[in-house]
Structures are given as C-alpha cells and as structure tokens.
mmCIF file of C-alpha atoms in Angstrom:
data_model
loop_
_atom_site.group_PDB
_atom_site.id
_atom_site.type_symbol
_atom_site.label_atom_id
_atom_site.label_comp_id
_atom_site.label_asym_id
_atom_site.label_seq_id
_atom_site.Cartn_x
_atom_site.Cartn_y
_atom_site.Cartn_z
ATOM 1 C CA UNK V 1 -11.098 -0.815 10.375
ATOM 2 C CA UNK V 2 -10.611 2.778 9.426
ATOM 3 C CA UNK V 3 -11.356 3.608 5.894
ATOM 4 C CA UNK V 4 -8.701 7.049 4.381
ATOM 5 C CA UNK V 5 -10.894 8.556 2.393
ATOM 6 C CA UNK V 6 -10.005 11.969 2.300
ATOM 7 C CA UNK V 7 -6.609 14.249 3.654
ATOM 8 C CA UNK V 8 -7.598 14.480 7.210
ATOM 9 C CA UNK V 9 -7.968 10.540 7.297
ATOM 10 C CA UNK V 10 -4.258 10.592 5.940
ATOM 11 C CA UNK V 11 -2.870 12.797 7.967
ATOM 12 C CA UNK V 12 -4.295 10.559 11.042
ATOM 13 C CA UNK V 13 -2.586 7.480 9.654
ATOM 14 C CA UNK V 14 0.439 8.984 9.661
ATOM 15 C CA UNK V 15 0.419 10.875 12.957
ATOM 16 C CA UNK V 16 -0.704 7.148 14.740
ATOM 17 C CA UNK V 17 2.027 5.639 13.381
ATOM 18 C CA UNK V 18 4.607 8.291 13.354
ATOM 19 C CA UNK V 19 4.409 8.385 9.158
ATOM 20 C CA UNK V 20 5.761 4.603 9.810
ATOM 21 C CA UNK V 21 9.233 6.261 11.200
ATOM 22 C CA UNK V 22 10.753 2.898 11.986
ATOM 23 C CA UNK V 23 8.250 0.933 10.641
ATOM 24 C CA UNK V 24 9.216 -2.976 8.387
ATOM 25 C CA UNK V 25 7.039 -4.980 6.271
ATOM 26 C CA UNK V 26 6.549 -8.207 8.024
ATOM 27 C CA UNK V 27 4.417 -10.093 5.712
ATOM 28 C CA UNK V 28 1.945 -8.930 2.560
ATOM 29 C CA UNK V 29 -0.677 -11.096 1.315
ATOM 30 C CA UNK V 30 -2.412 -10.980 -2.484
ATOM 31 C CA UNK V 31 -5.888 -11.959 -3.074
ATOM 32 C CA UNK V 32 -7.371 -12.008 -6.738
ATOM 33 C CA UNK V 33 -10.508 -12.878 -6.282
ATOM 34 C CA UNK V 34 -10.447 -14.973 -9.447
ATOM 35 C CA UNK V 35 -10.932 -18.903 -9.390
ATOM 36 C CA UNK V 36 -11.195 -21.293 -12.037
ATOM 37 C CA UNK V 37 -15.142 -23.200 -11.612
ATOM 38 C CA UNK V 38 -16.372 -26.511 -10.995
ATOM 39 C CA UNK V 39 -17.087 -26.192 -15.161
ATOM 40 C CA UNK V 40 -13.686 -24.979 -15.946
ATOM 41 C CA UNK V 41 -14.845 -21.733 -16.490
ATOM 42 C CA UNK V 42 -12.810 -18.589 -15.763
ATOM 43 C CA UNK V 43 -13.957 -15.968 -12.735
ATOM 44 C CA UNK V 44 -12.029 -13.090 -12.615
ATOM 45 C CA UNK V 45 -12.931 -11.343 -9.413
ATOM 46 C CA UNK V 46 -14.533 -7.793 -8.987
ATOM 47 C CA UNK V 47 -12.201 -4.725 -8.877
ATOM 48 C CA UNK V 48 -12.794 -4.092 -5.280
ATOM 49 C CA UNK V 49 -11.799 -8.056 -4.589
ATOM 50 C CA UNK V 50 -8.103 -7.732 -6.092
ATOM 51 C CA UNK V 51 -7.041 -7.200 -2.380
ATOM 52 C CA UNK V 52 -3.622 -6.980 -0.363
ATOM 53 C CA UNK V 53 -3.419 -6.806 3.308
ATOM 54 C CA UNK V 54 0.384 -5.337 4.599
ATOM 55 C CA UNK V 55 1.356 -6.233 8.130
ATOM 56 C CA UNK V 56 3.755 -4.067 9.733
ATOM 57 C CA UNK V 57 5.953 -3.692 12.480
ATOM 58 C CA UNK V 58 7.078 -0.165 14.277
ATOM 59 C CA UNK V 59 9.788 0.911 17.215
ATOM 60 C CA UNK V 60 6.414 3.722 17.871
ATOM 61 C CA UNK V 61 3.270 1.905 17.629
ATOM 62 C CA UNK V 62 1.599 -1.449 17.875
ATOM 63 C CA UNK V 63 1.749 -3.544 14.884
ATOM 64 C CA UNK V 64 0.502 -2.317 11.845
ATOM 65 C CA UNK V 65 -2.255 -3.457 9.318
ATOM 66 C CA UNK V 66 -3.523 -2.199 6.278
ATOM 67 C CA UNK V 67 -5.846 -3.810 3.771
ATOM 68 C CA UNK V 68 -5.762 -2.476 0.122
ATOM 69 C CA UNK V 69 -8.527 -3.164 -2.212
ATOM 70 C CA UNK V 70 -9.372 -2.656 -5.771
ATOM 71 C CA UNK V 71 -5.217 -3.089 -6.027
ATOM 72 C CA UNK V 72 -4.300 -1.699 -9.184
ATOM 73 C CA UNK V 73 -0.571 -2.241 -9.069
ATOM 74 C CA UNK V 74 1.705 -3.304 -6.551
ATOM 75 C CA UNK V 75 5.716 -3.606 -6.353
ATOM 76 C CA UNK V 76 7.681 -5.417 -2.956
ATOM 77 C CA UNK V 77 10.857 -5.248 -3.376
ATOM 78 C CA UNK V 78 12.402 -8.416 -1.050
ATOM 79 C CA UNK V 79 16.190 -8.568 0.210
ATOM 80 C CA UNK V 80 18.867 -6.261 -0.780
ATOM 81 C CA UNK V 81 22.264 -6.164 -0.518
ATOM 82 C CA UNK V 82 23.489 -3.348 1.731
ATOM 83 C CA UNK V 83 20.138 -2.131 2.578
ATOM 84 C CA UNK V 84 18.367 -2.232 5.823
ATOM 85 C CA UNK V 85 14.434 -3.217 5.484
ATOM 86 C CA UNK V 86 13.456 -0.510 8.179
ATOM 87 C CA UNK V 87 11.405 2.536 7.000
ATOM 88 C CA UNK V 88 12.094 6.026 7.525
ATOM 89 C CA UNK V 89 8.931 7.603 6.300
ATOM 90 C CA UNK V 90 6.424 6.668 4.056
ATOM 91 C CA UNK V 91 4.647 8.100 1.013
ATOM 92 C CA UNK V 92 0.720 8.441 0.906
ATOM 93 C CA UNK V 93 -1.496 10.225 -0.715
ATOM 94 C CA UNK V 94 -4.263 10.608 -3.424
ATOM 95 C CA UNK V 95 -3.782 10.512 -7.170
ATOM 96 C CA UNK V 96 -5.932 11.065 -9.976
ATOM 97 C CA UNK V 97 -3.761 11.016 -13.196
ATOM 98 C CA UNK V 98 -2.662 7.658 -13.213
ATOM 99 C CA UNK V 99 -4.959 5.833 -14.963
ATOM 100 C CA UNK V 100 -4.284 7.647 -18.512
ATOM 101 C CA UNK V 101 -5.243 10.936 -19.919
ATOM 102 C CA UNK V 102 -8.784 10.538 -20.202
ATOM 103 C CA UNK V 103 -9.496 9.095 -16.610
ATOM 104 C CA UNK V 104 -9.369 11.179 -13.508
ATOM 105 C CA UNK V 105 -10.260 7.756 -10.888
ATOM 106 C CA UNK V 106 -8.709 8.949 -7.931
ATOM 107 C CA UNK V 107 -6.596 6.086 -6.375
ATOM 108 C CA UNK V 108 -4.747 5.729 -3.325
ATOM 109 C CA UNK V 109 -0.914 5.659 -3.150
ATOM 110 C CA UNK V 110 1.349 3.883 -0.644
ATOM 111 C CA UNK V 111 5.369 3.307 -0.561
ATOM 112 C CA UNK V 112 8.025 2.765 1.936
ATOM 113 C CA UNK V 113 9.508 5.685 0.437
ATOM 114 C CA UNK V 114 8.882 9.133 1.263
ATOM 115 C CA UNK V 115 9.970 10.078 -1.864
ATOM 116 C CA UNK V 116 8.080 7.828 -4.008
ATOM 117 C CA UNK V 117 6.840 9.574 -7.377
ATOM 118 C CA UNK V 118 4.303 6.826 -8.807
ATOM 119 C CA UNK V 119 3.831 9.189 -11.931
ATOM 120 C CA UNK V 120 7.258 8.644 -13.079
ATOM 121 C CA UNK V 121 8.021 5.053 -11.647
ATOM 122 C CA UNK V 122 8.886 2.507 -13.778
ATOM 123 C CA UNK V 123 9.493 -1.342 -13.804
ATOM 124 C CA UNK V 124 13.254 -0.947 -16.033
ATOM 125 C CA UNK V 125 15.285 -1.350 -12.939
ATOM 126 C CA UNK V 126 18.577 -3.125 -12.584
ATOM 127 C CA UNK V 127 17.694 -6.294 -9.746
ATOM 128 C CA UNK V 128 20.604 -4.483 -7.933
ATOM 129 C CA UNK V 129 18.997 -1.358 -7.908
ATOM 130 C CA UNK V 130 17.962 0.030 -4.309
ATOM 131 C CA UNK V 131 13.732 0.004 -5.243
ATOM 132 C CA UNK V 132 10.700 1.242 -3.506
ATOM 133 C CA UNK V 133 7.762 -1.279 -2.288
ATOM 134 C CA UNK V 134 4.422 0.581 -3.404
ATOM 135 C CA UNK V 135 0.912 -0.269 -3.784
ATOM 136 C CA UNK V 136 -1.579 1.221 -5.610
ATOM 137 C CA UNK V 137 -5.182 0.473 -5.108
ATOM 138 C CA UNK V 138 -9.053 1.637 -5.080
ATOM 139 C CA UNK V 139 -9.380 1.923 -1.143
ATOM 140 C CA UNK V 140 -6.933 1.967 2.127
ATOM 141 C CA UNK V 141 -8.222 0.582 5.129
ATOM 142 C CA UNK V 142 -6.362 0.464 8.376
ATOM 143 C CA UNK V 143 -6.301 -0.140 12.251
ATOM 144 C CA UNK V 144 -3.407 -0.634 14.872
ATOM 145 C CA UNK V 145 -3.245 -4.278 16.757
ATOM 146 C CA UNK V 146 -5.917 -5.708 15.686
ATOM 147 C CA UNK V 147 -8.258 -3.297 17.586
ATOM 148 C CA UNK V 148 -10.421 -0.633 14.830
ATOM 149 C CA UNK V 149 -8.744 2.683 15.907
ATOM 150 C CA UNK V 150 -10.944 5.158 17.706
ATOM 151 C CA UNK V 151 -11.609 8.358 16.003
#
C-alpha cells in the first residue's frame, strides 16, 4: 500500500481515482485496538491501532481501498432520503489546527465532500440533514484492487 504523506502523494490519489468522481462507499470497517484481558483488565490500543479501512467503488477506476490509522474522528453518514450515495469529488488534505490551540499534529483529512470544512464541522445536525462522511486520522494508506499501486 501507498502511504500520502505529503501534497504530491495527494495529488496522485486523486488523479488515480479521478478525485473519486463517481466513486460510493461500499463498506467501512472500525478497529480499536482495545480488548478487555484474560484478568479483566482494560487495553486500550495504541494511537496508530484505532484503524478504519474504506472500500470503495468508482465508474473510473478499480475498486478502491484506503486504510486510516491513528483515526481521530470519524462521521458515515448511512441512507438519506432524496440523496444519491454516489460521490462527486472528494475532500483531502493536511491539517494542523485541529487538535486545539496549543498542538500543531498534522492529521490527515478525508470526506465525500469536496467542500468539507473539518474546522468548522460540527455534530448539531438535524438526522434529516443532508451530512458529509469524513474521517480524520494519523496516516492514509491506499492502493487500487488489491494490487500496491506503482509509483
């Protein structure tokens, strides 16, 4: 797998995938990393284990996977009335002002929206609302059909 670790890896995501221009979320999967020992006692899993792997389909490319860790925060947004579940383009990018004044971490940003703002995002939405899936993590790592993509 490919790791995005700087704008040039970005921009090579999105030109593979034609910025996920009719692209859909088939299936997302969560891992803590915590578990719950043989002693009862409480294991809360590393940062980089809090993982999410995002499976996706596209009209342009092969199918899709990328695999999030160190997730921060995360949002999918399921059915909605009157909405398709296609993308048009997506949103990524870097971001280092999101972890409070006095941290500068620079995280990774992904939405099915192009016009995703995760600065002023917040959770006070109507159910009804028309929302944005996003994840928010440590690390991006991606590849097309299984196969590591060639640089």
């Amino acid at each position: 797998m490919r790791e995005i670790k700087n704008e040039q890896d970005i921009e090579d995501i999105m030109c593979a995938c034609a910025g996920f221009h009719d692209s859909c979320i088939v299936s997302v999967s969560y891992s803590s990393g915590a578990f719950v020992d043989e002693n009862n006692g409480m294991g809360n899993g590393d940062l980089l284990e809090h993982s999410l792997t995002l499976i996706l389909h596209s009209q342009w490319c092969s199918p899709i996977k990328l695999l999030f860790r160190g997730v921060r925060k995360f949002s999918v947004i399921g059915w909605e009335d009157n909405y398709f579940c296609d993308i048009f383009c997506a949103y990524l990018a870097f971001h280092s002002d999101l972890l409070g004044k006095c941290r500068d971490d620079r995280l990774i940003v992904w939405s099915d929206n192009e016009g995703f703002d995760p600065s002023s995002h917040t959770e006070d939405r109507v159910l009804t609302s028309h929302g944005s899936t996003y994840i928010i993590a440590e690390k991006l790592f991606w590849e097309i059909d299984g196969e590591a993509a060639e640089k």
